[in-house]
Amino acid sequence: MQKLNLSQSLSQKLSPQQIQFIKLLQVPTAELDARIEEELEINPALEEGKTEEKDAKEDDFEDSYEEETPQDDRDVNIDDYLDDEYGGYKMQGDGNYNTDEEDREIPISSQSSLHEQLVSQLSFLRLDERKKIIGEQLIGSIENDGYIRRDLDSIINDLAFSQNIETDIDELEEILRKIQNFDPAGIASRNLQECLTIQLERKEHPDDPTVQNALKIIHDCFDEFTKKHYTKIQKRCDMSDEETKEAVNLITKLNPKPGGVADGLVRTQYVIPDFILTNTGGKFEISLNSKNAPELRISRSYSEMFDAYDKSDKKDKKLKETVTFVKQKLDAAKWFIDAIKQRQNTLLRTMEAILQYQKEFFIDGDETNLRPMILKDIAERIDMDISTVSRVANSKAIQTEFGVYPLKYFFSEGIATDSGEDVSNREVKYILQGMVDAEDKKKPLSDDKLVKMLNSKGYNIARRTVAKYREQLQIPVARLRKEL
């Protein structure tokens, strides 16, 4: 049986303008220029440049438009789009970004990729065409870090299907060994053990006792070496403390990733700060880095379309559709400029609040002066939602006289002390790092000992918390920090 029910509900939906603002807010300065270029391409009513003075003709046009336009179209007011406040979103404190020096591209030296270098070395082997293709297939299978992890049987199948070349494991390994003699040493290895072995065998004096001991450790005690079980290595390889120490030191100086960072030319990615903080005689000033934000304005040519509409037949359906389209583009341009202005306002307000909250840190850059601070603390100060502060903090950075810091660096939880005060967990991490740096590497401190030492300093902290902070600081467990 069908029933008809009446229910009332309350819901909140974001307007298109709010969604646009949220998306722009989380865009870092380095990517803002691309976002603006994208908007300029899709919206002809938006253009770069400063707003020009309105002339009398436009004022007359607006008056006549108001008089003759039907009531349902009368919400279009050119003043809404051509007002000077929309001439650009540059704001006080945006900083000077129009210098020629900053606009210049940083020159990058030309260099060949790892793949090209290896193919070039392959050409010196004077292989026949068939073996050259096999060699190129092997080089093409080398990953970014310099290893070949693809199974040789699979490479044989690749050659059969893609190159119509039949080969076997013996021939493939023969050519692979030739490639493993290329530079950098260790290239085309199938695992770390093979990589270290190749590098040791290519030492200038391979018969040196230390090199031979290192090879013995890699061949016979590789598992123990990775776990730093040096006592077991000494017994199994029949080495003295000094011999083991010298061999281990030699191994640890080898390159575990002979391919480097990536197969190709890598351009260094610099962090572009969104804020610049200056300290002049104890007075802080925050400015926005707006290098990638050109001035925007509403297109004047679109006002001429309204002028044409004013002098034409208002009953023309196609013309009314054109004006509707123009109005939509003008609205979109106005909303975009508003969103950019609101974005910069929000960034400045958020950064000002962080500066006031963490003022002691910004005075001298001492990490121990950081106060416990969470998103809620800043959201309450600027009377905004926590999600808004999160979007600002997650993708922005500030340049100070002590270096460039991501904003999320200043947010941390509090740790209770014996005195009843809360200190930032960054302070605890700083002290923890200092303890590990100062420890006796022959007898590194366990997590339990670190807990006791922190507790003795007045920090009430549990063992699992110490383990978590140690992992965040990328400090291995005590056993792996042990040295001979």
GROMACS .gro file of N, CA and C in nm, residues 274-341:
model
  204
  274ASP      N    1   5.499   3.086   0.042
  274ASP     CA    2   5.378   3.164   0.019
  274ASP      C    3   5.382   3.295   0.099
  275PHE      N    4   5.459   3.293   0.209
  275PHE     CA    5   5.471   3.412   0.293
  275PHE      C    6   5.618   3.448   0.311
  276ILE      N    7   5.645   3.575   0.330
  276ILE     CA    8   5.780   3.621   0.361
  276ILE      C    9   5.773   3.701   0.490
  277LEU      N   10   5.849   3.657   0.590
  277LEU     CA   11   5.847   3.721   0.721
  277LEU      C   12   5.976   3.800   0.739
  278THR      N   13   5.962   3.927   0.772
  278THR     CA   14   6.079   4.012   0.799
  278THR      C   15   6.069   4.063   0.942
  279ASN      N   16   6.185   4.072   1.006
  279ASN     CA   17   6.193   4.120   1.143
  279ASN      C   18   6.281   4.245   1.144
  280THR      N   19   6.218   4.360   1.158
  280THR     CA   20   6.291   4.487   1.157
  280THR      C   21   6.286   4.547   1.297
  281GLY      N   22   6.397   4.532   1.369
  281GLY     CA   23   6.404   4.587   1.503
  281GLY      C   24   6.300   4.531   1.597
  282GLY      N   25   6.269   4.402   1.582
  282GLY     CA   26   6.170   4.339   1.669
  282GLY      C   27   6.027   4.353   1.620
  283LYS      N   28   6.008   4.424   1.508
  283LYS     CA   29   5.874   4.439   1.451
  283LYS      C   30   5.860   4.345   1.332
  284PHE      N   31   5.762   4.253   1.342
  284PHE     CA   32   5.742   4.154   1.237
  284PHE      C   33   5.647   4.207   1.129
  285GLU      N   34   5.681   4.175   1.006
  285GLU     CA   35   5.595   4.210   0.892
  285GLU      C   36   5.579   4.086   0.804
  286ILE      N   37   5.455   4.054   0.774
  286ILE     CA   38   5.426   3.939   0.687
  286ILE      C   39   5.377   3.991   0.553
  287SER      N   40   5.436   3.941   0.447
  287SER     CA   41   5.390   3.976   0.313
  287SER      C   42   5.364   3.848   0.234
  288LEU      N   43   5.271   3.857   0.141
  288LEU     CA   44   5.240   3.743   0.056
  288LEU      C   45   5.329   3.743  -0.067
  289ASN      N   46   5.380   3.627  -0.100
  289ASN     CA   47   5.458   3.612  -0.222
  289ASN      C   48   5.361   3.594  -0.338
  290SER      N   49   5.342   3.700  -0.415
  290SER     CA   50   5.244   3.695  -0.523
  290SER      C   51   5.309   3.694  -0.661
  291LYS      N   52   5.428   3.639  -0.670
  291LYS     CA   53   5.499   3.636  -0.797
  291LYS      C   54   5.417   3.567  -0.906
  292ASN      N   55   5.347   3.462  -0.869
  292ASN     CA   56   5.274   3.385  -0.969
  292ASN      C   57   5.128   3.427  -0.981
  293ALA      N   58   5.095   3.550  -0.940
  293ALA     CA   59   4.957   3.596  -0.946
  293ALA      C   60   4.948   3.727  -1.024
  294PRO      N   61   4.925   3.723  -1.155
  294PRO     CA   62   4.915   3.847  -1.232
  294PRO      C   63   4.788   3.924  -1.198
  295GLU      N   64   4.787   4.055  -1.224
  295GLU     CA   65   4.669   4.135  -1.196
  295GLU      C   66   4.557   4.097  -1.293
  296LEU      N   67   4.436   4.093  -1.241
  296LEU     CA   68   4.321   4.054  -1.322
  296LEU      C   69   4.218   4.166  -1.326
  297ARG      N   70   4.138   4.166  -1.432
  297ARG     CA   71   4.031   4.264  -1.444
  297ARG      C   72   3.919   4.205  -1.530
  298ILE      N   73   3.805   4.271  -1.524
  298ILE     CA   74   3.693   4.232  -1.609
  298ILE      C   75   3.714   4.290  -1.749
  299SER      N   76   3.686   4.211  -1.851
  299SER     CA   77   3.708   4.254  -1.989
  299SER      C   78   3.614   4.368  -2.028
  300ARG      N   79   3.673   4.476  -2.082
  300ARG     CA   80   3.593   4.590  -2.127
  300ARG      C   81   3.510   4.556  -2.251
  301SER      N   82   3.561   4.467  -2.333
  301SER     CA   83   3.490   4.433  -2.457
  301SER      C   84   3.353   4.373  -2.427
  302TYR      N   85   3.340   4.308  -2.312
  302TYR     CA   86   3.212   4.249  -2.276
  302TYR      C   87   3.109   4.355  -2.240
  303SER      N   88   3.154   4.472  -2.192
  303SER     CA   89   3.059   4.581  -2.166
  303SER      C   90   3.004   4.635  -2.296
  304GLU      N   91   3.084   4.629  -2.402
  304GLU     CA   92   3.037   4.676  -2.532
  304GLU      C   93   2.925   4.587  -2.586
  305MET      N   94   2.929   4.459  -2.545
  305MET     CA   95   2.820   4.371  -2.585
  305MET      C   96   2.689   4.417  -2.524
  306PHE      N   97   2.695   4.463  -2.400
  306PHE     CA   98   2.575   4.517  -2.337
  306PHE      C   99   2.530   4.644  -2.410
  307ASP      N  100   2.628   4.722  -2.452
  307ASP     CA  101   2.597   4.845  -2.525
  307ASP      C  102   2.521   4.811  -2.654
  308ALA      N  103   2.569   4.708  -2.724
  308ALA     CA  104   2.504   4.665  -2.847
  308ALA      C  105   2.361   4.616  -2.818
  309TYR      N  106   2.346   4.545  -2.708
  309TYR     CA  107   2.215   4.494  -2.669
  309TYR      C  108   2.120   4.610  -2.640
  310ASP      N  109   2.169   4.715  -2.582
  310ASP     CA  110   2.087   4.830  -2.545
  310ASP      C  111   2.030   4.899  -2.670
  311LYS      N  112   2.106   4.898  -2.779
  311LYS     CA  113   2.064   4.968  -2.900
  311LYS      C  114   1.988   4.878  -2.997
  312SER      N  115   1.964   4.754  -2.958
  312SER     CA  116   1.899   4.660  -3.050
  312SER      C  117   1.761   4.623  -2.998
  313ASP      N  118   1.695   4.538  -3.075
  313ASP     CA  119   1.561   4.494  -3.040
  313ASP      C  120   1.567   4.398  -2.922
  314LYS      N  121   1.501   4.432  -2.812
  314LYS     CA  122   1.508   4.349  -2.691
  314LYS      C  123   1.433   4.216  -2.706
  315LYS      N  124   1.352   4.207  -2.815
  315LYS     CA  125   1.273   4.085  -2.833
  315LYS      C  126   1.348   3.980  -2.913
  316ASP      N  127   1.467   4.013  -2.960
  316ASP     CA  128   1.547   3.918  -3.038
  316ASP      C  129   1.594   3.805  -2.945
  317LYS      N  130   1.544   3.685  -2.967
  317LYS     CA  131   1.573   3.572  -2.878
  317LYS      C  132   1.721   3.536  -2.878
  318LYS      N  133   1.783   3.535  -2.995
  318LYS     CA  134   1.925   3.499  -3.004
  318LYS      C  135   2.012   3.600  -2.931
  319LEU      N  136   1.975   3.727  -2.942
  319LEU     CA  137   2.053   3.830  -2.876
  319LEU      C  138   2.039   3.818  -2.724
  320LYS      N  139   1.916   3.784  -2.679
  320LYS     CA  140   1.896   3.766  -2.535
  320LYS      C  141   1.979   3.648  -2.483
  321GLU      N  142   1.990   3.542  -2.566
  321GLU     CA  143   2.072   3.427  -2.527
  321GLU      C  144   2.218   3.467  -2.519
  322THR      N  145   2.259   3.554  -2.612
  322THR     CA  146   2.398   3.601  -2.610
  322THR      C  147   2.428   3.680  -2.484
  323VAL      N  148   2.332   3.767  -2.448
  323VAL     CA  149   2.351   3.848  -2.327
  323VAL      C  150   2.353   3.761  -2.203
  324THR      N  151   2.271   3.658  -2.201
  324THR     CA  152   2.272   3.565  -2.088
  324THR      C  153   2.407   3.498  -2.075
  325PHE      N  154   2.463   3.456  -2.191
  325PHE     CA  155   2.596   3.395  -2.190
  325PHE      C  156   2.702   3.493  -2.138
  326VAL      N  157   2.693   3.618  -2.186
  326VAL     CA  158   2.789   3.721  -2.144
  326VAL      C  159   2.778   3.744  -1.994
  327LYS      N  160   2.656   3.750  -1.944
  327LYS     CA  161   2.635   3.773  -1.801
  327LYS      C  162   2.696   3.659  -1.718
  328GLN      N  163   2.679   3.535  -1.766
  328GLN     CA  164   2.736   3.421  -1.694
  328GLN      C  165   2.888   3.431  -1.687
  329LYS      N  166   2.950   3.473  -1.799
  329LYS     CA  167   3.096   3.486  -1.801
  329LYS      C  168   3.141   3.600  -1.711
  330LEU      N  169   3.065   3.710  -1.710
  330LEU     CA  170   3.100   3.821  -1.622
  330LEU      C  171   3.088   3.782  -1.476
  331ASP      N  172   2.982   3.707  -1.444
  331ASP     CA  173   2.965   3.659  -1.306
  331ASP      C  174   3.081   3.569  -1.265
  332ALA      N  175   3.118   3.478  -1.357
  332ALA     CA  176   3.227   3.385  -1.328
  332ALA      C  177   3.358   3.459  -1.305
  333ALA      N  178   3.383   3.562  -1.388
  333ALA     CA  179   3.506   3.640  -1.372
  333ALA      C  180   3.506   3.715  -1.240
  334LYS      N  181   3.394   3.775  -1.205
  334LYS     CA  182   3.382   3.849  -1.079
  334LYS      C  183   3.402   3.755  -0.960
  335TRP      N  184   3.338   3.638  -0.966
  335TRP     CA  185   3.353   3.541  -0.858
  335TRP      C  186   3.497   3.495  -0.843
  336PHE      N  187   3.564   3.476  -0.958
  336PHE     CA  188   3.703   3.428  -0.952
  336PHE      C  189   3.794   3.532  -0.885
  337ILE      N  190   3.778   3.658  -0.924
  337ILE     CA  191   3.859   3.763  -0.863
  337ILE      C  192   3.827   3.776  -0.714
  338ASP      N  193   3.697   3.765  -0.681
  338ASP     CA  194   3.657   3.768  -0.539
  338ASP      C  195   3.722   3.654  -0.462
  339ALA      N  196   3.725   3.534  -0.524
  339ALA     CA  197   3.782   3.417  -0.457
  339ALA      C  198   3.932   3.435  -0.434
  340ILE      N  199   4.001   3.496  -0.533
  340ILE     CA  200   4.145   3.521  -0.517
  340ILE      C  201   4.169   3.619  -0.402
  341LYS      N  202   4.088   3.726  -0.397
  341LYS     CA  203   4.103   3.824  -0.289
  341LYS      C  204   4.074   3.761  -0.154
   0.00000   0.00000   0.00000
